[in-house]
């Protein structure tokens, strides 16, 4: 494509020499061979936070890197962004269905991604208290998988147009080794469970885990034609149960962050659910709202939860 003069003017000014890098050295257990791309700003604080940004189906690490402001914001605020790339070349979706991916340290794509996090924490003296994940569509499904299987690794996650943890696992059969299964019942909003059932699934992601749980932020368009909006309500039920903030939202804020979007806050902000009225699957990422939820645009001293922070939710 030839860029016209006005389009050239609109290109962001690059103020830093940092760029997207592919990591080709071994980085830890990665049984499904996911690829590892990273954006490391030239200037970092002593203990940088880490943001993981898994792409959507038919996407790529490069597309995710170009498709949002996270790298620019990383340079501005001094954090590292990991852009994993799916190994499933047929559709480039993430494995959100296998027992391996849905279980702590058991394998699947989730373990490969967590190995990227562990490697990055070590190499850049990252702040293990401040590791976050956000994504759209398949990246949003993977966000919920990572929060359920690795609550000890992530401080918070933000999912745009995803499905609940475990919803894509095949119904009525063993999901061991079932990577990259497309669960049409879930996609179409036909998988419904009680809060307790979703909660049990999430807790089953890390059996016996008693530690604190990551904060959760969920966005979904009411007109989603790929992953039905029903999935939003189902995910809210499950996370509210696990976080102990059920009983309905304590606050409702209209036209936030965009006109027609409503934010429902549960339990003093441990769970935020945004309903985007009339919005289809192709939802607009809200980088600033995500950064604020993660406090990634604040200084480290401002951070008050997560590993090493107040252990349990103050209710
Ligand atoms: C991952 O790559 C290794 C080395 O190339 C190969 O032996 C293994 O079968 C691959 N695993 C998968 C799940 O494709
Ligand atoms: C972080 O971003 C949010 C949303 O843009 C803004 O309201 C808040 O003031 C910012 N905080 C800081 C410390 O810059």
Short mmCIF file of C-alpha atoms and ligand atoms in Angstrom, two decimals:
data_model
loop_
_atom_site.label_atom_id
_atom_site.label_comp_id
_atom_site.label_asym_id
_atom_site.label_seq_id
_atom_site.Cartn_x
_atom_site.Cartn_y
_atom_site.Cartn_z
CA UNK A 1 0.00 0.00 0.00
CA UNK A 2 1.26 3.46 -0.89
CA UNK A 3 0.82 5.92 1.92
CA UNK A 4 -0.60 9.27 0.99
CA UNK A 5 0.98 12.42 2.38
CA UNK A 6 -1.60 12.94 5.19
CA UNK A 7 -1.24 9.30 6.25
CA UNK A 8 2.52 9.75 6.52
CA UNK A 9 1.98 12.76 8.72
CA UNK A 10 -0.25 10.69 10.99
CA UNK A 11 2.40 8.03 11.65
CA UNK A 12 3.50 8.03 15.28
CA UNK A 13 6.87 9.64 15.92
CA UNK A 14 9.32 7.05 17.12
CA UNK A 15 11.16 8.50 20.06
CA UNK A 16 13.01 5.32 20.94
CA UNK A 17 15.20 2.81 19.15
CA UNK A 18 13.56 -0.18 20.85
CA UNK A 19 11.79 -2.65 18.57
CA UNK A 20 10.02 -5.99 18.62
CA UNK A 21 12.54 -8.82 19.12
CA UNK A 22 12.11 -12.54 18.59
CA UNK A 23 13.66 -14.65 21.34
CA UNK A 24 15.33 -17.66 19.75
CA UNK A 25 17.20 -19.06 22.76
CA UNK A 26 15.55 -21.69 24.98
CA UNK A 27 13.38 -20.01 27.61
CA UNK A 28 11.96 -22.90 29.63
CA UNK A 29 9.21 -25.53 29.28
CA UNK A 30 7.29 -24.87 26.07
CA UNK A 31 5.70 -28.20 25.09
CA UNK A 32 3.55 -26.79 22.25
CA UNK A 33 6.35 -24.64 20.78
CA UNK A 34 4.78 -21.20 21.08
CA UNK A 35 7.05 -18.42 19.80
CA UNK A 36 8.29 -15.62 21.99
CA UNK A 37 8.51 -11.96 20.94
CA UNK A 38 9.35 -9.15 23.34
CA UNK A 39 9.39 -5.36 23.42
CA UNK A 40 11.91 -3.92 25.87
CA UNK A 41 12.05 -0.10 26.07
CA UNK A 42 15.50 1.50 26.07
CA UNK A 43 14.87 3.02 29.48
CA UNK A 44 13.54 0.79 32.25
CA UNK A 45 13.08 1.20 36.00
CA UNK A 46 15.10 -1.08 38.30
CA UNK A 47 12.27 -3.62 38.58
CA UNK A 48 10.07 -3.31 35.50
CA UNK A 49 6.51 -4.61 35.33
CA UNK A 50 5.58 -7.06 32.54
CA UNK A 51 2.52 -7.02 30.28
CA UNK A 52 1.65 -10.14 28.24
CA UNK A 53 -0.44 -9.49 25.11
CA UNK A 54 -1.53 -12.70 23.33
CA UNK A 55 -2.97 -12.09 19.82
CA UNK A 56 -6.36 -13.03 18.32
CA UNK A 57 -7.10 -15.95 15.94
CA UNK A 58 -5.38 -15.46 12.56
CA UNK A 59 -3.26 -12.84 14.30
CA UNK A 60 0.42 -12.79 15.13
CA UNK A 61 2.83 -11.28 17.63
CA UNK A 62 3.74 -8.66 15.03
CA UNK A 63 0.07 -7.80 14.39
CA UNK A 64 -0.59 -7.47 18.12
CA UNK A 65 2.51 -5.26 18.46
CA UNK A 66 1.32 -2.98 15.62
CA UNK A 67 -2.35 -3.16 16.58
CA UNK A 68 -2.28 -1.33 19.90
CA UNK A 69 -0.56 1.44 21.82
CA UNK A 70 0.96 -0.92 24.41
CA UNK A 71 4.52 -0.69 23.08
CA UNK A 72 4.37 3.12 22.97
CA UNK A 73 2.92 3.15 26.47
CA UNK A 74 5.63 0.71 27.62
CA UNK A 75 8.27 3.17 26.45
CA UNK A 76 6.44 6.01 28.16
CA UNK A 77 5.85 4.27 31.51
CA UNK A 78 8.78 1.83 31.56
CA UNK A 79 7.42 -1.71 31.38
CA UNK A 80 8.14 -4.73 29.16
CA UNK A 81 5.62 -6.26 26.74
CA UNK A 82 5.64 -9.95 25.80
CA UNK A 83 3.89 -10.78 22.51
CA UNK A 84 3.57 -14.58 22.35
CA UNK A 85 2.78 -16.21 19.01
CA UNK A 86 0.52 -19.22 18.66
CA UNK A 87 2.16 -22.42 17.36
CA UNK A 88 -1.14 -23.63 15.83
CA UNK A 89 -0.50 -22.57 12.25
CA UNK A 90 -3.88 -23.65 10.83
CA UNK A 91 -5.78 -20.78 12.47
CA UNK A 92 -3.25 -19.15 14.84
CA UNK A 93 -5.76 -19.46 17.70
CA UNK A 94 -4.56 -20.23 21.21
CA UNK A 95 -5.05 -23.58 22.92
CA UNK A 96 -7.76 -22.78 25.46
CA UNK A 97 -9.37 -26.23 25.50
CA UNK A 98 -6.81 -28.84 26.59
CA UNK A 99 -6.53 -30.17 30.12
CA UNK A 100 -2.84 -29.28 29.91
CA UNK A 101 -3.42 -25.58 29.20
CA UNK A 102 -6.22 -25.41 31.79
CA UNK A 103 -4.03 -26.85 34.56
CA UNK A 104 -1.16 -25.26 36.48
CA UNK A 105 2.28 -26.31 35.18
CA UNK A 106 0.75 -29.17 33.17
CA UNK A 107 1.66 -28.05 29.65
CA UNK A 108 -0.25 -26.57 26.73
CA UNK A 109 0.19 -23.04 25.38
CA UNK A 110 -0.36 -21.51 28.82
CA UNK A 111 2.81 -23.10 30.18
CA UNK A 112 4.86 -21.85 27.20
CA UNK A 113 3.60 -18.31 27.84
CA UNK A 114 4.33 -18.54 31.57
CA UNK A 115 7.86 -19.73 30.71
CA UNK A 116 8.26 -16.50 28.69
CA UNK A 117 7.20 -14.55 31.79
CA UNK A 118 9.57 -16.44 34.10
CA UNK A 119 12.48 -15.97 31.66
CA UNK A 120 11.76 -12.24 31.35
CA UNK A 121 11.48 -11.75 35.13
CA UNK A 122 14.89 -13.36 35.51
CA UNK A 123 16.65 -11.66 32.60
CA UNK A 124 15.39 -8.11 33.27
CA UNK A 125 15.02 -8.32 37.08
CA UNK A 126 11.31 -7.87 36.56
CA UNK A 127 8.82 -7.20 39.32
CA UNK A 128 7.08 -10.54 39.94
CA UNK A 129 4.30 -8.68 41.79
CA UNK A 130 3.42 -6.74 38.63
CA UNK A 131 2.81 -9.20 35.80
CA UNK A 132 -0.33 -8.59 33.73
CA UNK A 133 -2.12 -10.08 30.75
CA UNK A 134 -4.54 -8.61 28.23
CA UNK A 135 -5.87 -9.69 24.86
CA UNK A 136 -8.73 -9.62 22.38
CA UNK A 137 -10.82 -12.62 21.23
CA UNK A 138 -8.56 -15.71 21.34
CA UNK A 139 -6.14 -13.49 23.29
CA UNK A 140 -8.97 -12.73 25.72
CA UNK A 141 -9.74 -16.43 26.10
CA UNK A 142 -6.05 -17.05 26.79
CA UNK A 143 -6.11 -14.19 29.31
CA UNK A 144 -8.82 -15.97 31.29
CA UNK A 145 -6.98 -19.30 30.96
CA UNK A 146 -3.77 -17.77 32.35
CA UNK A 147 -5.60 -16.11 35.26
CA UNK A 148 -7.18 -19.45 36.20
CA UNK A 149 -4.19 -21.75 35.69
CA UNK A 150 -1.54 -19.31 37.00
CA UNK A 151 -3.13 -17.10 39.68
CA UNK A 152 0.29 -17.04 41.36
CA UNK A 153 1.95 -15.43 38.32
CA UNK A 154 -0.49 -12.68 37.30
CA UNK A 155 -1.54 -9.65 39.33
CA UNK A 156 -4.46 -8.87 37.02
CA UNK A 157 -5.88 -9.53 33.58
CA UNK A 158 -8.09 -7.72 31.10
CA UNK A 159 -10.07 -9.62 28.46
CA UNK A 160 -11.85 -8.09 25.42
CA UNK A 161 -14.53 -10.31 23.86
CA UNK A 162 -13.48 -13.65 25.31
CA UNK A 163 -15.12 -16.65 26.96
CA UNK A 164 -14.98 -17.97 30.55
CA UNK A 165 -12.09 -20.13 31.78
CA UNK A 166 -12.69 -23.71 30.64
CA UNK A 167 -15.66 -22.88 28.40
CA UNK A 168 -13.90 -24.12 25.23
CA UNK A 169 -13.05 -27.55 26.70
CA UNK A 170 -14.96 -30.21 24.76
CA UNK A 171 -18.20 -31.13 26.50
CA UNK A 172 -18.66 -34.67 27.80
CA UNK A 173 -15.25 -36.05 26.94
CA UNK A 174 -11.71 -36.07 28.24
CA UNK A 175 -9.82 -32.97 27.12
CA UNK A 176 -6.31 -34.33 27.75
CA UNK A 177 -4.24 -33.45 24.68
CA UNK A 178 -7.19 -31.76 22.95
CA UNK A 179 -5.36 -28.64 21.77
CA UNK A 180 -7.08 -25.92 19.82
CA UNK A 181 -10.61 -27.36 19.92
CA UNK A 182 -13.31 -24.98 18.68
CA UNK A 183 -16.29 -25.31 21.02
CA UNK A 184 -19.19 -24.01 18.99
CA UNK A 185 -21.62 -24.43 21.91
CA UNK A 186 -19.51 -22.05 23.98
CA UNK A 187 -18.98 -19.62 21.10
CA UNK A 188 -22.73 -19.45 20.49
CA UNK A 189 -23.49 -18.87 24.17
CA UNK A 190 -25.03 -22.27 24.84
CA UNK A 191 -22.67 -23.21 27.69
CA UNK A 192 -24.20 -21.94 30.90
CA UNK A 193 -23.22 -22.84 34.45
CA UNK A 194 -23.88 -21.60 37.95
CA UNK A 195 -21.40 -19.28 39.64
CA UNK A 196 -20.34 -22.22 41.82
CA UNK A 197 -19.72 -24.45 38.77
CA UNK A 198 -17.61 -21.82 37.00
CA UNK A 199 -15.81 -21.15 40.27
CA UNK A 200 -15.01 -24.83 40.70
CA UNK A 201 -13.62 -24.96 37.15
CA UNK A 202 -11.37 -21.96 37.79
CA UNK A 203 -10.15 -23.35 41.13
CA UNK A 204 -9.52 -26.66 39.36
CA UNK A 205 -6.95 -24.82 37.22
CA UNK A 206 -4.60 -24.89 40.20
CA UNK A 207 -5.81 -27.54 42.64
CA UNK A 208 -5.03 -26.77 46.26
CA UNK A 209 -4.00 -23.17 45.60
CA UNK A 210 -4.91 -20.95 48.55
CA UNK A 211 -3.12 -17.74 47.61
CA UNK A 212 -4.66 -14.48 46.55
CA UNK A 213 -6.32 -14.15 43.13
CA UNK A 214 -5.64 -11.71 40.30
CA UNK A 215 -8.02 -8.81 39.65
CA UNK A 216 -10.17 -9.26 36.55
CA UNK A 217 -11.44 -6.79 33.96
CA UNK A 218 -13.83 -7.94 31.22
CA UNK A 219 -15.13 -6.09 28.13
CA UNK A 220 -17.75 -7.45 25.73
CA UNK A 221 -19.97 -6.08 22.96
CA UNK A 222 -23.68 -6.87 23.21
CA UNK A 223 -23.80 -7.61 19.45
CA UNK A 224 -20.85 -10.04 19.39
CA UNK A 225 -21.51 -12.37 16.44
CA UNK A 226 -18.50 -14.70 17.04
CA UNK A 227 -18.38 -15.19 20.81
CA UNK A 228 -21.89 -14.53 22.06
CA UNK A 229 -22.41 -11.87 24.74
CA UNK A 230 -23.82 -14.63 27.00
CA UNK A 231 -20.17 -15.52 27.63
CA UNK A 232 -19.64 -12.17 29.32
CA UNK A 233 -22.29 -12.80 31.96
CA UNK A 234 -21.03 -16.36 32.48
CA UNK A 235 -17.44 -15.14 32.97
CA UNK A 236 -18.58 -12.44 35.41
CA UNK A 237 -20.40 -15.06 37.51
CA UNK A 238 -17.32 -17.28 37.74
CA UNK A 239 -14.76 -14.60 38.57
CA UNK A 240 -17.13 -12.92 41.05
CA UNK A 241 -17.49 -16.24 42.82
CA UNK A 242 -13.74 -16.95 42.93
CA UNK A 243 -12.91 -13.41 44.03
CA UNK A 244 -15.65 -13.50 46.65
CA UNK A 245 -17.39 -10.43 45.21
CA UNK A 246 -20.69 -11.97 44.11
CA UNK A 247 -24.01 -10.39 44.94
CA UNK A 248 -24.06 -7.94 42.07
CA UNK A 249 -22.12 -4.80 41.15
CA UNK A 250 -21.59 -2.17 43.84
CA UNK A 251 -21.28 0.60 41.27
CA UNK A 252 -22.52 1.28 37.75
CA UNK A 253 -20.88 3.98 35.61
CA UNK A 254 -22.45 4.89 32.27
CA UNK A 255 -20.59 6.04 29.13
CA UNK A 256 -17.21 4.74 30.38
CA UNK A 257 -14.70 4.77 28.69
CA UNK A 258 -16.81 5.32 25.54
CA UNK A 259 -20.36 6.48 24.95
CA UNK A 260 -22.75 3.54 25.26
CA UNK A 261 -20.34 1.46 27.35
CA UNK A 262 -21.21 0.81 30.99
CA UNK A 263 -18.78 -0.22 33.71
CA UNK A 264 -20.03 -2.47 36.50
CA UNK A 265 -17.67 -2.63 39.49
CA UNK A 266 -17.72 -5.53 41.90
CA UNK A 267 -16.08 -5.64 45.31
CA UNK A 268 -14.24 -2.32 45.25
CA UNK A 269 -12.73 -2.85 41.84
CA UNK A 270 -11.50 -6.45 42.10
CA UNK A 271 -13.77 -7.20 39.17
CA UNK A 272 -14.75 -4.69 36.49
CA UNK A 273 -17.18 -5.71 33.74
CA UNK A 274 -17.85 -3.43 30.78
CA UNK A 275 -20.94 -3.85 28.59
CA UNK A 276 -20.36 -2.25 25.18
CA UNK A 277 -23.83 -1.56 23.81
CA UNK A 278 -24.28 -2.46 20.13
CA UNK A 279 -20.60 -3.40 19.68
CA UNK A 280 -19.76 -6.50 17.56
CA UNK A 281 -16.88 -8.96 18.11
CA UNK A 282 -14.41 -6.48 16.65
CA UNK A 283 -14.20 -4.37 19.80
CA UNK A 284 -11.93 -1.33 20.23
CA UNK A 285 -9.12 -1.93 22.72
CA UNK A 286 -9.07 0.63 25.55
CA UNK A 287 -5.39 0.79 26.41
CA UNK A 288 -5.71 3.64 28.92
CA UNK A 289 -8.52 1.94 30.85
CA UNK A 290 -6.48 -1.27 30.98
CA UNK A 291 -3.33 0.54 32.09
CA UNK A 292 -5.24 2.31 34.84
CA UNK A 293 -6.72 -1.00 36.06
CA UNK A 294 -3.22 -2.49 36.19
CA UNK A 295 -1.79 0.77 37.59
CA UNK A 296 0.86 0.50 34.88
CA UNK A 297 0.72 4.26 34.36
CA UNK A 298 1.52 4.84 38.02
CA UNK A 299 4.84 4.52 39.78
CA UNK A 300 5.83 1.27 41.46
CA UNK A 301 5.22 2.70 44.94
CA UNK A 302 1.56 3.16 44.10
CA UNK A 303 1.04 -0.54 43.63
CA UNK A 304 -0.88 -2.12 46.48
CA UNK A 305 -1.89 -5.65 45.59
CA UNK A 306 -0.50 -8.81 44.04
CA UNK A 307 2.23 -11.16 45.13
CA UNK A 308 3.70 -9.82 48.34
CA UNK A 309 0.92 -7.28 48.74
CA UNK A 310 -2.07 -7.60 51.04
CA UNK A 311 -2.63 -11.34 50.98
CA UNK A 312 -6.40 -11.60 50.82
CA UNK A 313 -9.12 -9.43 49.45
CA UNK A 314 -10.35 -6.92 52.01
CA UNK A 315 -14.11 -7.28 51.83
C1 LIG B 1 8.15 -28.85 19.33
O1 LIG B 1 9.42 -28.80 18.69
C2 LIG B 1 10.23 -29.92 18.96
C3 LIG B 1 11.60 -29.65 18.36
O2 LIG B 1 11.49 -29.16 17.06
C4 LIG B 1 9.56 -31.19 18.40
O3 LIG B 1 10.34 -32.32 18.70
C5 LIG B 1 8.18 -31.32 19.06
O4 LIG B 1 7.49 -32.42 18.50
C6 LIG B 1 7.36 -30.08 18.87
N1 LIG B 1 6.13 -30.18 19.64
C7 LIG B 1 4.93 -29.96 19.13
C8 LIG B 1 3.76 -30.14 20.05
O5 LIG B 1 4.77 -29.64 17.96
C1 LIG B 2 -3.65 6.67 34.48
O1 LIG B 2 -4.58 6.64 33.40
C2 LIG B 2 -5.92 6.95 33.74
C3 LIG B 2 -6.78 6.73 32.52
O2 LIG B 2 -6.27 7.39 31.41
C4 LIG B 2 -6.00 8.35 34.31
O3 LIG B 2 -7.33 8.63 34.71
C5 LIG B 2 -5.07 8.45 35.52
O4 LIG B 2 -5.05 9.76 36.00
C6 LIG B 2 -3.65 8.03 35.13
N1 LIG B 2 -2.83 8.01 36.33
C7 LIG B 2 -1.62 8.53 36.39
C8 LIG B 2 -0.90 8.46 37.70
O5 LIG B 2 -1.08 9.07 35.42
#
